[in-house]
C-alpha positions as protocol buffer text, in pm:
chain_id: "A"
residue {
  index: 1
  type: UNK
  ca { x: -7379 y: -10506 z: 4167 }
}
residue {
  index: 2
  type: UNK
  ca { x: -7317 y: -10271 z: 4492 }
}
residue {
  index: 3
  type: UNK
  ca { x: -7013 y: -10420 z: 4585 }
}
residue {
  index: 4
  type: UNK
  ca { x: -6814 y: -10315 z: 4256 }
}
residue {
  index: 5
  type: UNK
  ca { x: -6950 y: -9963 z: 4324 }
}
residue {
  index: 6
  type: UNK
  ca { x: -6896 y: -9958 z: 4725 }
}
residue {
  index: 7
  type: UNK
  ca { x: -6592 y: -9814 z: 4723 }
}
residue {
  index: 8
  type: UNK
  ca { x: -6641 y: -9488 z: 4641 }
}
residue {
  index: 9
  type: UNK
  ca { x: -6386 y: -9295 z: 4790 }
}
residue {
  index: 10
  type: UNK
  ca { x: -6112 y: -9537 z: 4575 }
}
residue {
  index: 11
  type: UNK
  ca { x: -6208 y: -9290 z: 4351 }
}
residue {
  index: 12
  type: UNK
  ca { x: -5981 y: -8990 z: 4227 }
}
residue {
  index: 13
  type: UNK
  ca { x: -6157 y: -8663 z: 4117 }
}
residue {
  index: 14
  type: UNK
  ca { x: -5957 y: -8635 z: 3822 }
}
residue {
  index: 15
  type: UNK
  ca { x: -6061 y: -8957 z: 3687 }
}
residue {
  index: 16
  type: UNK
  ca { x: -6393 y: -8804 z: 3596 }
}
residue {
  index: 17
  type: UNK
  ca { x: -6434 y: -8714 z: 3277 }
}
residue {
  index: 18
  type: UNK
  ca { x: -6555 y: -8384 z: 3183 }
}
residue {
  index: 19
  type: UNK
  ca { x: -6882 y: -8281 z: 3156 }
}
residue {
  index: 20
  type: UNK
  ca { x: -7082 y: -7992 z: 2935 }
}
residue {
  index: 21
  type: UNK
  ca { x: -7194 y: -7696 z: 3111 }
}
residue {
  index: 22
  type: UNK
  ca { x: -7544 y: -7850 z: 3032 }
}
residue {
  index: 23
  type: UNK
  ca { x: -7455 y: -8172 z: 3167 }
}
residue {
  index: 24
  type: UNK
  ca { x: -7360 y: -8009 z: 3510 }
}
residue {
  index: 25
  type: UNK
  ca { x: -7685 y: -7808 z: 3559 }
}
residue {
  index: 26
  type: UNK
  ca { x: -7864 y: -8098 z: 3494 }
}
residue {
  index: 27
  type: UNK
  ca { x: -7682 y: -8320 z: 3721 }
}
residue {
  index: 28
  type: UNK
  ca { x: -7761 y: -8098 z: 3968 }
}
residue {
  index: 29
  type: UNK
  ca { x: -8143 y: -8103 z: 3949 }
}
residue {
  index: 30
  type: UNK
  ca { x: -8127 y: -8505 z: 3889 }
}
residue {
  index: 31
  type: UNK
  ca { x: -7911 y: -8531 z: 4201 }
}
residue {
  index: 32
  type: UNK
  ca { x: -8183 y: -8349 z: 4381 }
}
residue {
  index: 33
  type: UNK
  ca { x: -8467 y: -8531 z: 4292 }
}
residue {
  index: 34
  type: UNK
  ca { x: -8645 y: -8273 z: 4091 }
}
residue {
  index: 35
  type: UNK
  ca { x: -8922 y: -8444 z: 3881 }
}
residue {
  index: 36
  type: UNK
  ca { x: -8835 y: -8516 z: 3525 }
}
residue {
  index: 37
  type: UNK
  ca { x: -9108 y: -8254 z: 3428 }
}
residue {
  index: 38
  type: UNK
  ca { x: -9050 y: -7981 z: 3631 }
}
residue {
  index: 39
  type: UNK
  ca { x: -8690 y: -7988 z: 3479 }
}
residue {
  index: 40
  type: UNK
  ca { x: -8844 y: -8012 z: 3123 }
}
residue {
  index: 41
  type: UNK
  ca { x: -9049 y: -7705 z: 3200 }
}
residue {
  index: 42
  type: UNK
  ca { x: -8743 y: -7508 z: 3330 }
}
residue {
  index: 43
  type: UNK
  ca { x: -8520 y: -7608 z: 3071 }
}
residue {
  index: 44
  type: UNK
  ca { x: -8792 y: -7627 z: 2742 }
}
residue {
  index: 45
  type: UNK
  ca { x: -8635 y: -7954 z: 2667 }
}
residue {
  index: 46
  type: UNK
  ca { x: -8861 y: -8269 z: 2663 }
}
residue {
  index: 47
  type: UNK
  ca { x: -8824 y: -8536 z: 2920 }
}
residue {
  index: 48
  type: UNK
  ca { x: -8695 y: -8835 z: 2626 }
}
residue {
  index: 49
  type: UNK
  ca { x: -8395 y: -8523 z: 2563 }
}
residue {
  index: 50
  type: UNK
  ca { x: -8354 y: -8505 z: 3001 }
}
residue {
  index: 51
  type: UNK
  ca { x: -8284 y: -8908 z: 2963 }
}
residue {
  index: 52
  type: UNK
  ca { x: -8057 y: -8884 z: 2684 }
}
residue {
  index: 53
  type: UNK
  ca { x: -7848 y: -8624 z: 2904 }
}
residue {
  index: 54
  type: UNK
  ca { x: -7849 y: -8796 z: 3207 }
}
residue {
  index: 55
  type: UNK
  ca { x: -7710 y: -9177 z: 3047 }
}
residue {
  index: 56
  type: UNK
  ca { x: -7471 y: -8942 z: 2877 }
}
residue {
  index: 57
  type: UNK
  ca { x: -7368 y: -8818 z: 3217 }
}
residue {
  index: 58
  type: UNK
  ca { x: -7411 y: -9157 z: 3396 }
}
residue {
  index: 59
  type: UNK
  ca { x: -7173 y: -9357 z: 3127 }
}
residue {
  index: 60
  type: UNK
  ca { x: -6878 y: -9055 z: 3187 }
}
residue {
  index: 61
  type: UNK
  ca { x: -6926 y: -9152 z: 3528 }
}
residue {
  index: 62
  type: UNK
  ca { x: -6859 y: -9512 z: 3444 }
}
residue {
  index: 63
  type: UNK
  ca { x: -7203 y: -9616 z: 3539 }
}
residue {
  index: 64
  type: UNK
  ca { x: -7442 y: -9796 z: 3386 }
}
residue {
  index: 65
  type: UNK
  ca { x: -7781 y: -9690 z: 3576 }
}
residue {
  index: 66
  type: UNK
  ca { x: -7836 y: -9352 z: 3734 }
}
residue {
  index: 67
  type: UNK
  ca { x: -7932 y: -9561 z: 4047 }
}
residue {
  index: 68
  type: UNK
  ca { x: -7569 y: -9614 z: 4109 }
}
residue {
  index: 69
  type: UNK
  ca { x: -7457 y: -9273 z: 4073 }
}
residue {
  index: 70
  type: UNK
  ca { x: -7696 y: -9160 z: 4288 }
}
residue {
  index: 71
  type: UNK
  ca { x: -7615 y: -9398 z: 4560 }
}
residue {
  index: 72
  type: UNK
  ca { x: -7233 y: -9317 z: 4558 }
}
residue {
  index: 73
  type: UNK
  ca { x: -7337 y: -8927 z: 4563 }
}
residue {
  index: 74
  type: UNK
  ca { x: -7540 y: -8999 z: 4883 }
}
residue {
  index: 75
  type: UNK
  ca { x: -7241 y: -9213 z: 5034 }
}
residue {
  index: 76
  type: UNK
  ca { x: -6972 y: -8990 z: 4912 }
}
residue {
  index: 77
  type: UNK
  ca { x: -7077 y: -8568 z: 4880 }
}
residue {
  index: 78
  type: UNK
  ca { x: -6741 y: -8477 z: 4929 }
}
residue {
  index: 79
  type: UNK
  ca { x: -6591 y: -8639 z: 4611 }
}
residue {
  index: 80
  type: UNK
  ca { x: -6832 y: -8462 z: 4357 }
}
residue {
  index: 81
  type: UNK
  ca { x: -6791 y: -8146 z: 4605 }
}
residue {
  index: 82
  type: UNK
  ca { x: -6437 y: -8118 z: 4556 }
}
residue {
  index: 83
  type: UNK
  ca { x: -6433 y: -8135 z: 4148 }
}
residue {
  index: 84
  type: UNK
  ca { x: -6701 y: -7852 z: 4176 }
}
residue {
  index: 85
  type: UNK
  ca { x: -6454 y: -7637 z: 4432 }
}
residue {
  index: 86
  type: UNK
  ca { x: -6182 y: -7687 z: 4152 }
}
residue {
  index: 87
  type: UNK
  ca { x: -6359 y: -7599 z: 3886 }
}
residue {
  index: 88
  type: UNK
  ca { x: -6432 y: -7293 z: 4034 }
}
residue {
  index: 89
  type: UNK
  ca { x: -6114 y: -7177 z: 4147 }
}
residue {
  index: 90
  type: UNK
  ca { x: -5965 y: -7225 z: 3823 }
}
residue {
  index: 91
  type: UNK
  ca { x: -6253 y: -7000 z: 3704 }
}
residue {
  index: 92
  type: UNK
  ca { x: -6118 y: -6759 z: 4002 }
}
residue {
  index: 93
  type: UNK
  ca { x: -5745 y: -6791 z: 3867 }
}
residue {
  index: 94
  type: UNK
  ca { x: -5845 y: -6728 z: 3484 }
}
């Protein structure tokens, strides 16, 4: 399974697809190991909803389990970095 996912940096920052302003928060807290329940309790949302967001997130990523997301984060910062330093210059430029 690791080996098909390994290579990280193969990947192009504009090959992600898009995510909802929602999905983005979110990613953040999941990336950063906040409990399932604490994020419920910030967001009002229940944790079955939190799930449902983060598969959503994790299959337009082109992953099947969180797991592996997680683990190419860790490996590779500077990919998911960069789409957020885009994003926000084109917010600058608008």
């Amino acid at each position: 399974h690791f080996i098909k996912y390994a290579c990280a940096n193969e990947v192009a920052v504009g090959e992600l697809a898009p995510l909802t302003k929602k999905e983005e928060e979110l990613l953040w807290h999941f990336l950063y190991k906040k409990s399932m329940s604490q994020i419920a309790s910030s967001y009002g949302m229940s944790r079955k909803t939190l799930y449902i967001h983060r598969l959503r997130i994790c299959r337009k990523y082109g992953f099947k389990r969180f797991f592996h997301l997680l683990f190419i984060y860790q490996r590779s910062r500077h990919i998911f970095a960069s789409k957020i330093c885009r994003v926000d210059k084109n917010a600058d430029q608008a």
